Amino acid sequence: MSKPKRSNIIIFALLGVIVIMVAALAWRNKNKPKGEKVSVEKAELHTIVEEVSASGKIFPQTEVKISSDVSGEVVELLVEEGDSVVSGQLLARIDPEAFESQVERGAASVNTAKAQLANAKSQVDQFTAQREQIMAQLINAREIDARNEKLHKQGVISDADYQQSQSNLRALEANLKAAEANIRASEEGARAAKFSVESAEASLKELRTSLRRTDIFAPMSGIISSLSIEEGERVVGTIQMTGTEMMRIA
């Protein structure tokens, strides 16, 4: 073989090897996994907002327990759980019938005590007037007795007449003491009657307060967060013990 032909074969062989190598590299690059894309930004100051999701219960900051001051049956319940209420709003009513009867009896006791006081004062006035009358009679009887004593010494009047004047004087003096004792007793009775009036009036005031407390009002504005009673139930008042919790306002 001539020298020029051998050179051509070598050249073509090298070219074939190069083509195969290029094809292999191309196939390798084609099947090579792509890397993650990375974005690049200029560094700046930013506020990072972090949100956290969680489950839980919401409790009110202020929650007021509502109980009745008096015991009795709930005859009216004017709210439901979840209702919005304002301070001073009527929430419920306790049966007032028994309390109304107590107020009537209390008022009658006051009237009776006042009548007894008026009678005691009348007796004081009566015995005082009686004492004044006896004192006037006693002054006259003493004058008569003094005059009869002189006449008796002079023999003008008899022993019987003189003794009669002395007897009248002693009777009037006894009547005066009795009148003064009656005055003291009637004054003591008047003081006792006055105390009875004051006591009856104080009791009546308490009974009227209890009657007013049969109406249950909201102490604050808010929402009925819980309702523990129904109409017709009996509740225990806080005056006697802890009391029945009727509802809560938050």
XYZ file of C-alpha atoms in Angstrom:
250
model
C 0.000 0.000 0.000
C 1.234 3.398 -0.826
C 2.052 5.881 1.905
C -0.663 8.415 0.987
C -3.435 5.808 1.379
C -2.263 4.813 4.854
C -2.375 8.431 5.989
C -5.965 8.803 4.817
C -7.067 5.695 6.716
C -5.526 7.012 9.929
C -7.217 10.386 9.500
C -10.624 8.789 8.937
C -10.137 6.543 11.941
C -9.318 9.494 14.182
C -12.324 11.371 12.882
C -14.564 8.378 13.674
C -13.192 8.150 17.199
C -13.825 11.876 17.717
C -17.395 11.576 16.435
C -18.075 8.636 18.745
C -16.634 10.524 21.730
C -18.723 13.627 20.964
C -21.876 11.512 20.627
C -21.143 9.735 23.913
C -20.623 13.026 25.739
C -23.823 14.434 24.266
C -25.811 11.368 25.347
C -24.298 11.525 28.841
C -25.118 15.194 29.276
C -28.647 14.622 28.029
C -29.345 11.938 30.649
C -27.548 13.722 33.511
C -30.040 14.872 36.264
C -30.652 18.591 36.356
C -29.621 20.460 39.474
C -31.992 22.626 41.565
C -32.539 26.106 40.307
C -31.238 28.757 42.651
C -32.439 32.337 42.587
C -30.131 35.038 43.735
C -31.304 38.341 45.178
C -29.667 41.323 46.687
C -29.515 41.238 50.496
C -32.080 43.624 52.077
C -33.838 44.138 55.460
C -37.325 42.573 55.662
C -39.894 41.737 58.422
C -40.322 38.008 58.882
C -43.959 37.007 59.587
C -44.401 33.670 61.322
C -47.852 32.092 61.628
C -48.637 29.306 64.074
C -51.862 27.294 64.024
C -53.054 25.665 67.258
C -56.288 24.427 68.839
C -57.564 25.488 72.273
C -60.356 27.073 74.318
C -61.140 30.760 74.753
C -61.948 31.833 78.327
C -63.459 35.260 79.155
C -61.371 37.686 81.153
C -64.288 38.414 83.517
C -67.127 36.020 84.354
C -69.773 36.737 87.008
C -71.841 34.043 88.705
C -75.506 34.983 89.131
C -77.405 33.638 92.156
C -80.614 34.668 93.889
C -80.461 36.343 97.293
C -83.738 34.641 98.281
C -84.972 31.068 98.003
C -87.971 30.059 95.952
C -89.324 28.831 92.634
C -88.162 30.375 89.361
C -91.433 31.509 87.753
C -89.864 33.521 84.915
C -86.611 33.003 83.015
C -86.160 35.828 80.544
C -82.815 34.937 78.913
C -81.182 32.037 77.113
C -77.580 30.919 76.887
C -75.734 33.101 74.384
C -78.032 36.125 74.820
C -76.479 39.566 75.121
C -77.596 41.514 78.196
C -77.009 44.999 79.564
C -76.394 46.049 83.146
C -79.669 46.331 85.078
C -81.620 44.072 82.708
C -84.191 41.752 84.316
C -82.937 38.163 83.945
C -85.322 36.058 86.026
C -88.006 36.270 88.703
C -88.548 34.213 91.857
C -92.156 33.536 92.909
C -93.037 36.654 94.975
C -96.301 35.380 96.505
C -94.849 34.196 99.820
C -92.813 37.385 100.175
C -95.849 39.563 99.445
C -97.759 37.786 102.232
C -94.869 38.361 104.620
C -94.833 42.060 103.747
C -98.575 42.292 104.434
C -98.156 40.617 107.831
C -95.195 42.855 108.593
C -97.221 45.957 107.765
C -100.021 44.714 110.042
C -97.500 44.219 112.864
C -96.280 47.782 112.407
C -99.841 49.103 112.605
C -100.518 47.061 115.752
C -97.329 48.303 117.396
C -98.196 51.898 116.509
C -101.666 51.476 118.009
C -100.122 50.119 121.223
C -97.722 53.058 121.319
C -100.571 55.521 120.857
C -102.502 53.825 123.687
C -99.438 53.940 125.967
C -98.967 57.647 125.274
C -102.650 58.228 125.963
C -102.295 56.506 129.336
C -99.303 58.681 130.174
C -101.357 61.778 129.398
C -104.307 60.420 131.367
C -102.292 59.622 134.505
C -100.435 62.932 134.223
C -103.738 64.834 134.148
C -104.965 62.735 137.082
C -101.841 63.617 139.053
C -102.345 67.316 138.370
C -105.917 67.059 139.613
C -104.870 65.190 142.759
C -102.119 67.728 143.451
C -104.674 70.557 143.262
C -106.977 68.660 145.621
C -104.052 67.937 147.922
C -103.144 71.618 148.211
C -106.722 72.395 149.203
C -106.862 69.442 151.625
C -103.661 70.571 153.365
C -105.059 74.057 153.843
C -108.244 72.605 155.295
C -106.295 70.272 157.565
C -104.104 73.112 158.837
C -107.185 75.217 159.587
C -109.016 72.319 161.251
C -105.995 71.628 163.399
C -106.222 75.142 164.854
C -109.971 74.872 165.269
C -109.594 71.495 166.952
C -107.067 72.928 169.416
C -109.492 75.739 170.126
C -112.263 73.238 170.626
C -114.327 74.653 167.771
C -114.599 71.343 165.888
C -114.929 67.848 167.200
C -112.350 65.113 167.126
C -114.357 63.330 164.432
C -114.306 66.345 162.111
C -110.582 66.819 162.620
C -109.868 63.128 162.022
C -111.973 63.260 158.850
C -109.885 66.097 157.415
C -106.711 64.182 158.220
C -108.142 61.044 156.618
C -108.970 62.998 153.454
C -105.419 64.392 153.385
C -103.849 60.951 153.732
C -106.126 59.520 151.002
C -105.109 62.274 148.569
C -101.433 61.732 149.356
C -101.873 58.000 148.633
C -103.711 58.826 145.404
C -100.827 61.083 144.371
C -98.301 58.298 144.909
C -100.495 55.895 142.927
C -100.847 58.416 140.096
C -97.077 58.913 139.956
C -96.547 55.129 139.905
C -99.086 54.838 137.085
C -97.241 57.539 135.159
C -93.944 55.708 135.532
C -95.514 52.420 134.434
C -97.266 53.998 131.463
C -94.058 55.766 130.421
C -92.228 52.438 130.576
C -95.008 50.908 128.499
C -94.703 53.744 125.995
C -90.960 53.149 125.671
C -91.560 49.430 125.115
C -94.269 50.203 122.575
C -91.925 52.580 120.750
C -89.272 49.860 120.622
C -91.878 47.450 119.245
C -92.743 49.942 116.517
C -89.091 50.387 115.578
C -88.533 46.620 115.562
C -91.643 45.990 113.461
C -90.628 48.712 111.001
C -87.126 47.231 110.695
C -88.597 43.782 110.040
C -90.960 45.251 107.458
C -88.034 46.946 105.735
C -86.181 43.617 105.512
C -89.294 41.877 104.180
C -89.739 44.521 101.500
C -86.062 44.149 100.573
C -86.540 40.390 100.230
C -89.574 41.000 98.021
C -87.552 43.282 95.749
C -84.849 40.612 95.537
C -87.250 38.206 93.846
C -86.335 40.086 90.652
C -82.861 39.061 89.412
C -81.034 41.778 87.450
C -77.796 41.696 85.450
C -74.936 43.272 87.458
C -72.970 43.971 84.272
C -73.287 43.980 80.497
C -72.133 40.892 78.632
C -73.245 37.533 77.278
C -74.989 34.685 79.102
C -72.077 32.237 78.957
C -73.891 29.455 80.824
C -77.427 28.807 82.062
C -77.880 26.339 84.922
C -81.616 26.509 85.665
C -85.021 26.261 84.030
C -88.430 27.734 84.841
C -90.130 25.844 87.656
C -86.917 24.895 89.446
C -86.353 25.875 93.065
C -83.209 27.755 94.009
C -81.517 28.388 97.350
C -80.797 32.010 98.224
C -77.387 33.309 99.194
C -78.832 34.816 102.402
C -79.123 31.290 103.851
C -76.013 29.588 102.427
C -73.837 29.448 99.311
C -76.851 29.651 97.036
C -77.767 28.044 93.724
C -75.798 29.257 90.707
C -78.411 30.283 88.143
C -76.241 31.520 85.273
C -73.018 33.262 84.350
C -72.344 36.494 82.490
C -69.064 37.014 80.654
